[in-house]
Tab-separated table of N, CA and C in Angstrom:
chain	number	residue	atom	x	y	z
A	1201	GLN	N	1.258	-16.510	11.215
A	1201	GLN	CA	0.898	-15.102	11.309
A	1201	GLN	C	1.744	-14.307	10.312
A	1202	VAL	N	1.058	-13.484	9.526
A	1202	VAL	CA	1.752	-12.650	8.557
A	1202	VAL	C	2.511	-11.543	9.281
A	1203	GLN	N	3.710	-11.295	8.820
A	1203	GLN	CA	4.499	-10.178	9.345
A	1203	GLN	C	4.905	-9.293	8.185
A	1204	LEU	N	4.874	-7.973	8.405
A	1204	LEU	CA	5.096	-6.995	7.341
A	1204	LEU	C	6.186	-6.011	7.736
A	1205	VAL	N	7.095	-5.741	6.798
A	1205	VAL	CA	8.145	-4.757	7.034
A	1205	VAL	C	8.271	-3.889	5.791
A	1206	GLU	N	7.948	-2.583	5.938
A	1206	GLU	CA	8.005	-1.669	4.804
A	1206	GLU	C	9.381	-1.037	4.678
A	1207	SER	N	9.682	-0.608	3.456
A	1207	SER	CA	10.894	0.169	3.189
A	1207	SER	C	10.682	0.961	1.911
A	1208	GLY	N	11.611	1.878	1.644
A	1208	GLY	CA	11.572	2.609	0.390
A	1208	GLY	C	11.055	4.023	0.475
A	1209	GLY	N	10.603	4.441	1.637
A	1209	GLY	CA	10.142	5.818	1.779
A	1209	GLY	C	11.308	6.788	1.686
A	1210	GLY	N	10.979	8.052	1.629
A	1210	GLY	CA	12.012	9.076	1.548
A	1210	GLY	C	11.429	10.397	1.128
A	1211	SER	N	12.299	11.284	0.704
A	1211	SER	CA	11.898	12.616	0.272
A	1211	SER	C	12.071	12.739	-1.235
A	1212	VAL	N	11.105	13.384	-1.852
A	1212	VAL	CA	11.130	13.552	-3.298
A	1212	VAL	C	10.458	14.872	-3.635
A	1213	GLN	N	10.831	15.459	-4.744
A	1213	GLN	CA	10.173	16.678	-5.186
A	1213	GLN	C	8.888	16.341	-5.925
A	1214	ALA	N	8.006	17.318	-6.008
A	1214	ALA	CA	6.740	17.133	-6.714
A	1214	ALA	C	7.001	16.609	-8.125
A	1215	GLU	N	6.137	15.733	-8.555
A	1215	GLU	CA	6.223	15.034	-9.845
A	1215	GLU	C	7.268	13.923	-9.852
A	1216	GLY	N	7.924	13.716	-8.718
A	1216	GLY	CA	8.899	12.649	-8.639
A	1216	GLY	C	8.257	11.294	-8.384
A	1217	SER	N	9.108	10.276	-8.278
A	1217	SER	CA	8.638	8.897	-8.103
A	1217	SER	C	9.358	8.231	-6.938
A	1218	LEU	N	8.669	7.291	-6.333
A	1218	LEU	CA	9.238	6.430	-5.304
A	1218	LEU	C	8.631	5.047	-5.458
A	1219	ARG	N	9.372	4.041	-5.027
A	1219	ARG	CA	8.821	2.694	-4.961
A	1219	ARG	C	8.955	2.182	-3.540
A	1220	LEU	N	7.822	1.860	-2.973
A	1220	LEU	CA	7.780	1.286	-1.634
A	1220	LEU	C	7.786	-0.237	-1.733
A	1221	SER	N	8.416	-0.862	-0.758
A	1221	SER	CA	8.443	-2.317	-0.675
A	1221	SER	C	7.926	-2.769	0.674
A	1222	CYS	N	7.320	-3.926	0.675
A	1222	CYS	CA	6.819	-4.510	1.918
A	1222	CYS	C	7.206	-5.983	1.898
A	1223	THR	N	8.115	-6.360	2.738
A	1223	THR	CA	8.531	-7.749	2.828
A	1223	THR	C	7.527	-8.501	3.679
A	1224	VAL	N	7.022	-9.607	3.126
A	1224	VAL	CA	5.914	-10.327	3.739
A	1224	VAL	C	6.328	-11.754	4.027
A	1225	SER	N	5.908	-12.252	5.169
A	1225	SER	CA	6.095	-13.663	5.465
A	1225	SER	C	4.733	-14.319	5.552
A	1226	GLY	N	4.491	-15.317	4.686
A	1226	GLY	CA	3.269	-16.098	4.762
A	1226	GLY	C	2.033	-15.356	4.313
A	1227	TYR	N	1.875	-15.093	3.021
A	1227	TYR	CA	0.767	-14.258	2.586
A	1227	TYR	C	-0.013	-14.801	1.394
A	1228	SER	N	0.132	-16.076	1.038
A	1228	SER	CA	-0.443	-16.566	-0.203
A	1228	SER	C	-1.963	-16.444	-0.237
A	1229	SER	N	-2.643	-16.491	0.895
A	1229	SER	CA	-4.102	-16.411	0.927
A	1229	SER	C	-4.595	-15.083	1.471
A	1230	TYR	N	-3.736	-14.081	1.479
A	1230	TYR	CA	-4.079	-12.809	2.096
A	1230	TYR	C	-4.312	-11.717	1.060
A	1231	CYS	N	-5.271	-10.845	1.364
A	1231	CYS	CA	-5.368	-9.554	0.702
A	1231	CYS	C	-4.216	-8.698	1.210
A	1232	MET	N	-3.598	-7.937	0.313
A	1232	MET	CA	-2.530	-7.020	0.673
A	1232	MET	C	-2.907	-5.630	0.198
A	1233	ALA	N	-2.537	-4.644	0.976
A	1233	ALA	CA	-2.920	-3.279	0.616
A	1233	ALA	C	-1.899	-2.276	1.129
A	1234	TRP	N	-1.933	-1.103	0.519
A	1234	TRP	CA	-1.174	0.048	0.988
A	1234	TRP	C	-2.153	1.118	1.466
A	1235	PHE	N	-1.863	1.662	2.629
A	1235	PHE	CA	-2.622	2.774	3.185
A	1235	PHE	C	-1.655	3.925	3.447
A	1236	ARG	N	-2.222	5.108	3.601
A	1236	ARG	CA	-1.407	6.245	4.006
A	1236	ARG	C	-2.156	7.063	5.043
A	1237	HIS	N	-1.373	7.710	5.884
A	1237	HIS	CA	-1.946	8.488	6.972
A	1237	HIS	C	-1.166	9.782	7.073
A	1238	ALA	N	-1.827	10.872	6.685
A	1238	ALA	CA	-1.224	12.193	6.764
A	1238	ALA	C	-1.655	12.878	8.055
A	1239	PRO	N	-0.840	13.763	8.584
A	1239	PRO	CA	-1.206	14.478	9.810
A	1239	PRO	C	-2.542	15.204	9.656
A	1240	GLY	N	-3.416	15.016	10.616
A	1240	GLY	CA	-4.706	15.685	10.595
A	1240	GLY	C	-5.743	15.046	9.694
A	1241	LYS	N	-5.404	13.928	9.085
A	1241	LYS	CA	-6.337	13.238	8.197
A	1241	LYS	C	-6.524	11.802	8.646
A	1242	GLY	N	-7.576	11.181	8.159
A	1242	GLY	CA	-7.800	9.780	8.453
A	1242	GLY	C	-6.916	8.883	7.604
A	1243	ARG	N	-6.865	7.623	8.002
A	1243	ARG	CA	-6.080	6.667	7.228
A	1243	ARG	C	-6.806	6.373	5.924
A	1244	GLU	N	-6.084	6.451	4.828
A	1244	GLU	CA	-6.678	6.320	3.496
A	1244	GLU	C	-6.129	5.092	2.775
A	1245	GLY	N	-7.030	4.288	2.251
A	1245	GLY	CA	-6.607	3.168	1.431
A	1245	GLY	C	-6.141	3.652	0.074
A	1246	VAL	N	-4.990	3.191	-0.366
A	1246	VAL	CA	-4.391	3.654	-1.616
A	1246	VAL	C	-4.542	2.606	-2.711
A	1247	ALA	N	-4.186	1.364	-2.405
A	1247	ALA	CA	-4.246	0.299	-3.406
A	1247	ALA	C	-4.300	-1.041	-2.698
A	1248	SER	N	-4.955	-2.004	-3.337
A	1248	SER	CA	-5.027	-3.351	-2.777
A	1248	SER	C	-4.845	-4.366	-3.887
A	1249	ILE	N	-4.422	-5.571	-3.478
A	1249	ILE	CA	-4.255	-6.660	-4.441
A	1249	ILE	C	-4.718	-7.958	-3.799
A	1250	HIS	N	-5.539	-8.679	-4.522
A	1250	HIS	CA	-6.123	-9.941	-4.078
A	1250	HIS	C	-5.160	-11.084	-4.410
A	1251	PRO	N	-5.259	-12.224	-3.694
A	1251	PRO	CA	-4.420	-13.374	-4.068
A	1251	PRO	C	-4.539	-13.757	-5.537
A	1252	ALA	N	-5.727	-13.506	-6.123
A	1252	ALA	CA	-5.909	-13.791	-7.555
A	1252	ALA	C	-5.439	-12.634	-8.420
A	1253	SER	N	-4.796	-11.651	-7.789
A	1253	SER	CA	-4.174	-10.505	-8.470
A	1253	SER	C	-5.157	-9.448	-8.940
A	1254	ASN	N	-6.418	-9.495	-8.479
A	1254	ASN	CA	-7.320	-8.369	-8.745
A	1254	ASN	C	-6.828	-7.176	-7.948
A	1255	MET	N	-6.783	-6.020	-8.579
A	1255	MET	CA	-6.260	-4.824	-7.923
A	1255	MET	C	-7.331	-3.741	-7.837
A	1256	ARG	N	-7.208	-2.934	-6.790
A	1256	ARG	CA	-8.085	-1.774	-6.632
A	1256	ARG	C	-7.220	-0.573	-6.277
A	1257	TYR	N	-7.656	0.595	-6.739
A	1257	TYR	CA	-6.937	1.834	-6.463
A	1257	TYR	C	-7.895	2.914	-6.000
A	1258	ALA	N	-7.400	3.776	-5.121
A	1258	ALA	CA	-8.161	4.970	-4.789
A	1258	ALA	C	-8.222	5.855	-6.030
A	1259	PRO	N	-9.335	6.531	-6.252
A	1259	PRO	CA	-9.450	7.382	-7.454
A	1259	PRO	C	-8.330	8.410	-7.574
A	1260	SER	N	-7.861	8.905	-6.448
A	1260	SER	CA	-6.843	9.957	-6.476
A	1260	SER	C	-5.485	9.475	-6.978
A	1261	VAL	N	-5.252	8.166	-6.960
A	1261	VAL	CA	-3.946	7.647	-7.382
A	1261	VAL	C	-4.041	6.801	-8.638
A	1262	ASN	N	-5.238	6.517	-9.087
A	1262	ASN	CA	-5.426	5.653	-10.249
A	1262	ASN	C	-4.709	6.251	-11.465
A	1263	GLY	N	-3.891	5.436	-12.096
A	1263	GLY	CA	-3.125	5.895	-13.252
A	1263	GLY	C	-1.732	6.376	-12.898
A	1264	ARG	N	-1.481	6.621	-11.609
A	1264	ARG	CA	-0.157	7.084	-11.179
A	1264	ARG	C	0.555	6.068	-10.287
A	1265	PHE	N	-0.191	5.321	-9.513
A	1265	PHE	CA	0.367	4.331	-8.602
A	1265	PHE	C	0.087	2.940	-9.151
A	1266	THR	N	1.022	2.030	-8.896
A	1266	THR	CA	0.844	0.639	-9.301
A	1266	THR	C	1.226	-0.279	-8.159
A	1267	ILE	N	0.300	-1.153	-7.789
A	1267	ILE	CA	0.580	-2.151	-6.763
A	1267	ILE	C	0.940	-3.457	-7.458
A	1268	SER	N	1.928	-4.149	-6.921
A	1268	SER	CA	2.329	-5.423	-7.506
A	1268	SER	C	2.963	-6.276	-6.422
A	1269	LYS	N	3.124	-7.552	-6.732
A	1269	LYS	CA	3.755	-8.440	-5.771
A	1269	LYS	C	4.675	-9.406	-6.489
A	1270	ASP	N	5.767	-9.701	-5.858
A	1270	ASP	CA	6.712	-10.699	-6.350
A	1270	ASP	C	6.510	-11.937	-5.490
A	1271	ASN	N	5.776	-12.901	-6.022
A	1271	ASN	CA	5.439	-14.066	-5.208
A	1271	ASN	C	6.672	-14.877	-4.823
A	1272	ALA	N	7.657	-14.903	-5.703
A	1272	ALA	CA	8.859	-15.684	-5.409
A	1272	ALA	C	9.605	-15.097	-4.222
A	1273	LYS	N	9.655	-13.756	-4.170
A	1273	LYS	CA	10.380	-13.092	-3.095
A	1273	LYS	C	9.459	-12.657	-1.971
A	1274	THR	N	8.161	-12.903	-2.140
A	1274	THR	CA	7.149	-12.472	-1.170
A	1274	THR	C	7.339	-11.012	-0.774
A	1275	ILE	N	7.358	-10.165	-1.783
A	1275	ILE	CA	7.476	-8.731	-1.575
A	1275	ILE	C	6.314	-8.042	-2.267
A	1276	LEU	N	5.716	-7.120	-1.574
A	1276	LEU	CA	4.659	-6.282	-2.118
A	1276	LEU	C	5.277	-4.932	-2.453
A	1277	TYR	N	4.919	-4.379	-3.617
A	1277	TYR	CA	5.457	-3.106	-4.044
A	1277	TYR	C	4.338	-2.079	-4.254
A	1278	LEU	N	4.733	-0.822	-4.154
A	1278	LEU	CA	3.864	0.269	-4.581
A	1278	LEU	C	4.735	1.258	-5.350
A	1279	GLN	N	4.567	1.278	-6.650
A	1279	GLN	CA	5.267	2.253	-7.492
A	1279	GLN	C	4.425	3.518	-7.532
A	1280	MET	N	5.022	4.623	-7.136
A	1280	MET	CA	4.293	5.886	-7.059
A	1280	MET	C	4.952	6.894	-7.997
A	1281	ASN	N	4.199	7.357	-8.966
A	1281	ASN	CA	4.689	8.336	-9.938
A	1281	ASN	C	3.912	9.635	-9.810
A	1282	SER	N	4.504	10.714	-10.269
A	1282	SER	CA	3.869	12.038	-10.251
A	1282	SER	C	3.363	12.380	-8.860
A	1283	LEU	N	4.199	12.187	-7.874
A	1283	LEU	CA	3.806	12.464	-6.492
A	1283	LEU	C	3.564	13.952	-6.276
A	1284	GLN	N	2.606	14.244	-5.418
A	1284	GLN	CA	2.233	15.621	-5.109
A	1284	GLN	C	2.464	15.912	-3.622
A	1285	PRO	N	2.707	17.166	-3.257
A	1285	PRO	CA	2.968	17.496	-1.844
A	1285	PRO	C	1.878	17.028	-0.899
A	1286	GLU	N	0.634	17.039	-1.342
A	1286	GLU	CA	-0.455	16.610	-0.463
A	1286	GLU	C	-0.440	15.113	-0.203
A	1287	GLU	N	0.438	14.399	-0.883
A	1287	GLU	CA	0.559	12.960	-0.656
A	1287	GLU	C	1.649	12.634	0.375
A	1288	THR	N	2.188	13.664	0.983
A	1288	THR	CA	3.103	13.462	2.104
A	1288	THR	C	2.359	12.769	3.233
A	1289	ALA	N	2.887	11.640	3.664
A	1289	ALA	CA	2.193	10.835	4.669
A	1289	ALA	C	3.084	9.679	5.100
A	1290	MET	N	2.633	9.014	6.147
A	1290	MET	CA	3.213	7.727	6.506
A	1290	MET	C	2.452	6.673	5.698
A	1291	TYR	N	3.184	5.836	5.022
A	1291	TYR	CA	2.581	4.795	4.204
A	1291	TYR	C	2.755	3.448	4.899
A	1292	TYR	N	1.649	2.703	4.943
A	1292	TYR	CA	1.619	1.432	5.643
A	1292	TYR	C	1.228	0.294	4.709
A	1293	CYS	N	1.856	-0.823	4.920
A	1293	CYS	CA	1.466	-2.075	4.281
A	1293	CYS	C	0.501	-2.785	5.230
A	1294	ALA	N	-0.542	-3.410	4.694
A	1294	ALA	CA	-1.531	-4.076	5.528
A	1294	ALA	C	-1.950	-5.385	4.882
A	1295	ALA	N	-2.448	-6.305	5.715
A	1295	ALA	CA	-2.848	-7.621	5.224
A	1295	ALA	C	-4.063	-8.118	5.982
A	1296	ALA	N	-4.836	-8.950	5.304
A	1296	ALA	CA	-5.967	-9.628	5.932
A	1296	ALA	C	-6.252	-10.873	5.119
A	1297	PHE	N	-6.729	-11.912	5.791
A	1297	PHE	CA	-7.073	-13.138	5.089
A	1297	PHE	C	-8.150	-12.827	4.063
A	1298	ALA	N	-7.931	-13.249	2.834
A	1298	ALA	CA	-8.870	-12.935	1.763
A	1298	ALA	C	-10.198	-13.653	1.983
A	1299	ARG	N	-11.280	-12.905	1.894
A	1299	ARG	CA	-12.617	-13.465	1.968
A	1299	ARG	C	-13.461	-12.726	0.934
A	1300	GLY	N	-13.804	-13.411	-0.109
A	1300	GLY	CA	-14.489	-12.757	-1.218
A	1300	GLY	C	-13.542	-12.574	-2.389
A	1301	GLY	N	-14.068	-11.981	-3.449
A	1301	GLY	CA	-13.311	-11.869	-4.686
A	1301	GLY	C	-12.499	-10.610	-4.849
A	1302	TYR	N	-12.531	-9.722	-3.869
A	1302	TYR	CA	-11.741	-8.505	-3.975
A	1302	TYR	C	-11.304	-8.068	-2.591
A	1303	CYS	N	-10.364	-7.154	-2.566
A	1303	CYS	CA	-9.814	-6.639	-1.314
A	1303	CYS	C	-10.185	-5.165	-1.194
A	1304	PRO	N	-11.005	-4.819	-0.232
A	1304	PRO	CA	-11.495	-3.438	-0.138
A	1304	PRO	C	-10.429	-2.454	0.329
A	1305	LEU	N	-10.669	-1.192	0.055
A	1305	LEU	CA	-9.803	-0.126	0.560
A	1305	LEU	C	-10.418	0.592	1.760
A	1306	THR	N	-11.662	0.320	2.028
A	1306	THR	CA	-12.312	0.808	3.238
A	1306	THR	C	-13.191	-0.303	3.799
A	1307	PRO	N	-13.362	-0.347	5.113
A	1307	PRO	CA	-12.635	0.439	6.099
A	1307	PRO	C	-11.242	-0.139	6.359
A	1308	SER	N	-10.369	0.645	6.920
A	1308	SER	CA	-9.017	0.163	7.200
A	1308	SER	C	-9.036	-0.953	8.229
A	1309	THR	N	-10.080	-0.995	9.043
A	1309	THR	CA	-10.183	-2.035	10.073
A	1309	THR	C	-10.453	-3.410	9.488
A	1310	TRP	N	-10.732	-3.468	8.174
A	1310	TRP	CA	-10.898	-4.769	7.517
A	1310	TRP	C	-9.569	-5.530	7.552
A	1311	TYR	N	-8.478	-4.766	7.636
A	1311	TYR	CA	-7.138	-5.345	7.658
A	1311	TYR	C	-6.680	-5.472	9.112
A	1312	ASN	N	-6.122	-6.616	9.443
A	1312	ASN	CA	-5.770	-6.842	10.837
A	1312	ASN	C	-4.273	-7.028	11.075
A	1313	VAL	N	-3.476	-6.922	10.028
A	1313	VAL	CA	-2.025	-7.004	10.192
A	1313	VAL	C	-1.419	-5.781	9.523
A	1314	TRP	N	-0.549	-5.086	10.238
A	1314	TRP	CA	0.003	-3.834	9.758
A	1314	TRP	C	1.516	-3.805	9.953
A	1315	GLY	N	2.173	-3.142	9.017
A	1315	GLY	CA	3.593	-2.882	9.189
A	1315	GLY	C	3.800	-1.633	10.030
A	1316	GLN	N	5.055	-1.269	10.197
A	1316	GLN	CA	5.376	-0.132	11.055
A	1316	GLN	C	5.296	1.197	10.306
A	1317	GLY	N	5.217	1.151	8.993
A	1317	GLY	CA	5.090	2.361	8.188
A	1317	GLY	C	6.420	2.880	7.690
A	1318	THR	N	6.348	3.609	6.580
A	1318	THR	CA	7.523	4.269	6.019
A	1318	THR	C	7.095	5.665	5.560
A	1319	GLN	N	7.892	6.660	5.898
A	1319	GLN	CA	7.520	8.043	5.643
A	1319	GLN	C	7.827	8.441	4.208
A	1320	VAL	N	6.862	9.084	3.587
A	1320	VAL	CA	7.041	9.677	2.257
A	1320	VAL	C	6.806	11.172	2.375
A	1321	THR	N	7.781	11.968	1.951
A	1321	THR	CA	7.668	13.420	1.999
A	1321	THR	C	7.871	13.977	0.596
A	1322	VAL	N	6.883	14.731	0.139
A	1322	VAL	CA	6.927	15.311	-1.202
A	1322	VAL	C	6.985	16.825	-1.066
A	1323	SER	N	8.021	17.420	-1.593
A	1323	SER	CA	8.188	18.871	-1.492
A	1323	SER	C	7.819	19.542	-2.807
A	1324	SER	N	7.341	20.783	-2.673
A	1324	SER	CA	6.911	21.521	-3.875
A	1324	SER	C	8.068	22.280	-4.491
């Protein structure tokens, strides 16, 4: 069973950067993704990465966020640049056994393993 532990959240000013990490146990055949959940909004898929390293991004973060994984250390990363106040949210790492050639960002229920989340706060 895959287990996920996120870290790296914090507070940053607008246009700042953060890198989130997700320590993973046993994920070689799993889709991995980052989601975020802001108060009053639904859970939003941000980025995903397939075991074959195909990546997908939400349009709102494309060009600013980068998902990557360190297979040797079994860590999933999300580099976030040019953060905006509206991106304040709890960010979650998620996993699901890969089926198909890509890892979707919707629906969130496609993923069945979740971390506890890490808070990101962006101030203006």
